Structures are given as C-alpha cells and as structure tokens.
Amino acid sequence: MSRLICVLMYTILRDMIGHVDADCFYVSAERVRYPHLRGMPVGVLGNHGACIIAKSYEMKAAGVPTGMPIWEATPICPQGVFVKRDFRWYEALSRKMLAIVQQASPRVEFYSIDEQFFSTTENTREFAGRLQTEILRQVGVPVSIGIAPTKTLAKLISDSSKPFGYEVLKSDSERLALLRDRPVTDVTGIARRSAKRLAEHGIHTCEEFANADRAFVRWLLTKRGEDLWWELNGTPVLPILVARPRHKFVSRGGSIGKASCDPQRVHAFVVRNIERLVEALAHYRICCDSLILTLLFTNEPERSLRSSLLGSRADFEALLEAAMHLLPRVWQPRSAYVHYMHVIADGLRPLTNRQRSLFEQSQLVDIKRKINNEMGRFALRSGATLPLVDVYGDAANEYDICDIYGKSCF
Amino acid sequence: MCKGISILKARLKQELFDQYELEHRITSRGGDAQPELHFMYTDPVVQLPVIHDGQLVIYEWGNRGNKESKLPRTGWCRLESLEAGKWRWLSPEKIVIPANFGLEKSVWFQIHEGMQGVVVHDEQERPHAYMLTQPASHYYQTMTRHERMPILIDQEI
C-alpha cells in the first residue's frame, strides 16, 4: 500500500473501529458478585467440572492454561480456587456491557459473550479511557479497548493492551510497530492450518503477512486470507455486523463428560442434543433440509455422516429419526469411546418458506414448548434422556454458552 | 468429602481471635487477596467456625483422636445416618459451618455461604461440630474425585 493511501486513511477517514474485550471475563464476572475472589488465582470450571474454561491472571501466571484438567492444575497452582460456571450470570453482565457500548456508538456488533466491535468517530485515548471506566463503574468488569482503522487491527491492539489497557492506532508507524514480531496466529482467522501453510513460505509474523504479495495470499488462503491482508494493511473490509448474519448451519453438542461406549448413554446424549437443536431452530424460526451427526472418539478418528430429511423440517420427531438412522453408521467401530458429539442442522431456510412433506404428522413440539415455558426448560423431555441423571440433576446444565443468542461469533 | 475449609478473616469478630488463639490460622493466597483462616481436619488443634443459636463460635471439629470419648471418631456425619436415627442418642443439633472455600484432594472450591453440620456434646458437655455429608453430585465428584460432599447452603455444585 502506498504511503499516500496510508496517510489518507489515518487523517481523512475519521470513522474507526473499536474493540472492547473483557479481561478474563468469566473470572471477572464471578468477582463482581464475589469480590473476595479479587487478587486470588481463580479458575472457572466447564460443564462437567473437569476442565478450566477460564482463569485469572494470577492463575495464568502460575502456569495454568485454559483447557487444562483440574487434576493437572492443582499441583501447579495449589492456592488456586475453582468456581462452577454460570452462563446465565455471564450473559446478564455481557448484555449490560453491550448496552453501555451501544450508548457510546450507533453501530455495535455483539461479537461474543465478552467482546464487542463498534464504529466511532472519537478516535482518542480519552474516549477509550472513558468507555473503559464506564464499563467498570456500571458492570464491574475490567475491559481492554483497541481503536484502529479495521476490525482486525482493533482486536490486535486491544489484545496487546491487556490487561485493563486501551490504545488507539493513529499512524502507519504505529501499525507497523504493532505487527512487528507478532506471531501471525495472533490474527483471528489464522489458525494452526493456515499458519502452517504460511510458515512453509517463510511467513511467521503479522508484519511478514502484511508485507506479502496480496495475490499470493489470496492463492494460498483464499478470499478470507486476502480480507485479513487488507485489514492488517489498514483497509477495512470486514464490516461491523449490527445484526447476527444468517446461519449457514446450527449446531448443538459438545463434550459428553467421561468418554463412554454405553449405548444408552450415548443415545441419550444424541436425544438431548436434538432437543436443544429443535429449540434453537424454533428460536431462529428456521428449518433444515439435512442433519449431520459427528462423533469424536478417544481411541478412533472422528466420524461424521449426513442424512437428508423428507422436506424441510424443524420438528423433534423428524430430526430424531434422522439422528437415530445415523448413529449406528457413525459410531464405528462400535467399541470406540465417544467423548464429543455434534448434531448439525444444514440446508437452512426460513420456516415460512419451507416445502412441507406429504408425510408430516401433527406435532407435540408446541405443547412441549408451552409446558417447558411454564415449568422450566427440560421439565418435559424425551424419556430417552433418563439415563442422564447426572446432567439433568444439575440445574446449571440447563443453560450453556450456545444458549446465548445474538452473538455474531460463537 | 471436605477435609478443610477457609473463611475470610473479615467474617470473624476480633474477640474470637483472642478467645481461641486463631492468629496462627491466618493466611493469604498472595497478592491483593484478602486474608483467610484455614481450618483443616489434619491441624494439631482441630476446630471449625460454627453458627450455633445465631452466634458465631469456634467448636472442636468432631473427635479425631480421643479414644476415651463416646463420640464417633470422625469429623463428618452422613446425612443418611442422621436421618436413620443413628445419631439420636447424642441429641444432635443442626448448625451452620460458615465458609468461603472448601478443600478436598488438593482442590479448593468456592462456597457461597457455608455448609450444614451438627453439634453434639461429649461427657464433659463440650460441644463438637460434625460436617454433614451427602452423596457427591456428578460435578463435585469430577472436580474432587470424592464420592461424598458437604451439604452446601443455597448452593449446588
């Protein structure tokens, strides 16, 4: 990019993009309601009580990474305290944060539970500082803020300002300094596979990526890679999404806790995830043409198969039938231990536009929804889920990260 | 189960420190963390903070080593045993054990308010506090690898 364009970018175009990122959000959220956790090494445990899904800076300093099982973390950080996750609480604080950012900007993207992008004409450190202070005062959560010409640069600069910092990227020399020596994997959208391909061509840092030939980057990483190249060079190509874009697919699933080859337990988890998928489809008022079942095993490679549905469907009976058709075909060999699964609705279309099947029958789903709205989620559920006493016996399992709707990212 | 608890120093009145010589129990998890007091069943002096009849006091935790005493030689009381009447001869009274953290198999877990317990009296009418336990939830069992857990007040783990 020529120097002239860069100068124009930073001086004439006043619209910049801000990125708000909560510092160790789940831990900070726990500290809002339990202030005595401040200053302590704190780990938040995931859905089954085994793995650390978030940790405080104190626990990080002790050497505990996210994802580590608790039994590996306690010897490293014996003074660490562990907290059970509570996504309802985290969502409540997340929406408060979002509302504050929406007061500061007319265009805000609810990117993830702890991150927002926003457009701003106030490109000053004072503005970023005021927003940070306001979020801390009203929500109690510390955040870091980056303001830059593009989303990718804004996210990089907020990351580099952590914890509890803020910075504004105002010149091309500052942009180059930000990219220099920074691993290319720091860029959201360049994960392990892309990084490996880049490394094969001697590209390891953000600066090397930004200085690479644009056409070469497009050839290597397709349009998505080229978009990031433009963004790192200061040209905004990724828009702020004020409404969540239409889904390409909807998925429900995750870990089933301890790996299992018990057919009743695995079957019960498939049914549970189909019930959750049906809820999600109803929420978005969409239906699907096909269902994919993916199983991850501890001792075998992952397997995944698709089943087409009779028409576009969003009802429990049709999706369950498809899932049950797929289960024995995906679960191969039968001795494999399942530890993760996903049911994925694909070929999505609005419920109002769907082609109905000749074989459709009256549905119980509306009655079920009404009862559960009155009595609580999963109060009425399939009897096939009865083996999951441990899952349904814990009220915290009623609400998961994917039940927080409206985020543009996961 | 729960082999130890921790309570924030700020929750205890100063007179308790003088009365029960609690100063040596004060500890901190470092940095800006608030000071806490640890009460472990393996301590030389086995004690627990207890709310009994609305008063926060310090009682001996169960009966760890007194063979002469009639009291059960443990620090925990199974809820099932209590409900089956196996402790009735000791006339147990319900108490609350206030705590901020519990410890089991090296895992410190958060406690919001405290846990349930019972107090019974020995031959000299001295009070002894026992922690009530129940079968562990799946989550607690995964977290601590123990099949029993304390009965927490207004909290599910």
PDB file of C-alpha atoms in Angstrom, chain A residues 14 17 24 48 59 68 110-111 150 217 253 274 277 298 306 312 377 401:
ATOM      1  CA  ARG A  14     -12.326   9.644  10.775  1.00  0.00           C
ATOM      2  CA  ILE A  17     -13.419   0.656  14.666  1.00  0.00           C
ATOM      3  CA  CYS A  24     -10.669 -12.890  31.868  1.00  0.00           C
ATOM      4  CA  HIS A  48     -18.523 -31.326  33.766  1.00  0.00           C
ATOM      5  CA  MET A  59      -3.644 -18.478  37.833  1.00  0.00           C
ATOM      6  CA  MET A  68      -6.176 -27.872  31.465  1.00  0.00           C
ATOM      7  CA  PHE A 110     -22.220  -8.341  19.675  1.00  0.00           C
ATOM      8  CA  TYR A 111     -19.250 -10.422  18.619  1.00  0.00           C
ATOM      9  CA  THR A 150     -10.029  -2.068  10.853  1.00  0.00           C
ATOM     10  CA  VAL A 217      -2.058 -14.567  -0.049  1.00  0.00           C
ATOM     11  CA  GLY A 253     -23.461 -30.726  21.209  1.00  0.00           C
ATOM     12  CA  ILE A 274     -31.613 -32.991  19.172  1.00  0.00           C
ATOM     13  CA  LEU A 277     -31.257 -28.202  18.300  1.00  0.00           C
ATOM     14  CA  THR A 298     -10.958 -41.085  22.399  1.00  0.00           C
ATOM     15  CA  ARG A 306     -25.287 -36.609   6.790  1.00  0.00           C
ATOM     16  CA  SER A 312     -37.556 -29.011   5.286  1.00  0.00           C
ATOM     17  CA  ARG A 377     -36.518 -25.855  30.464  1.00  0.00           C
ATOM     18  CA  ILE A 401     -22.828 -20.688  26.104  1.00  0.00           C
TER      19      ILE A 401
END
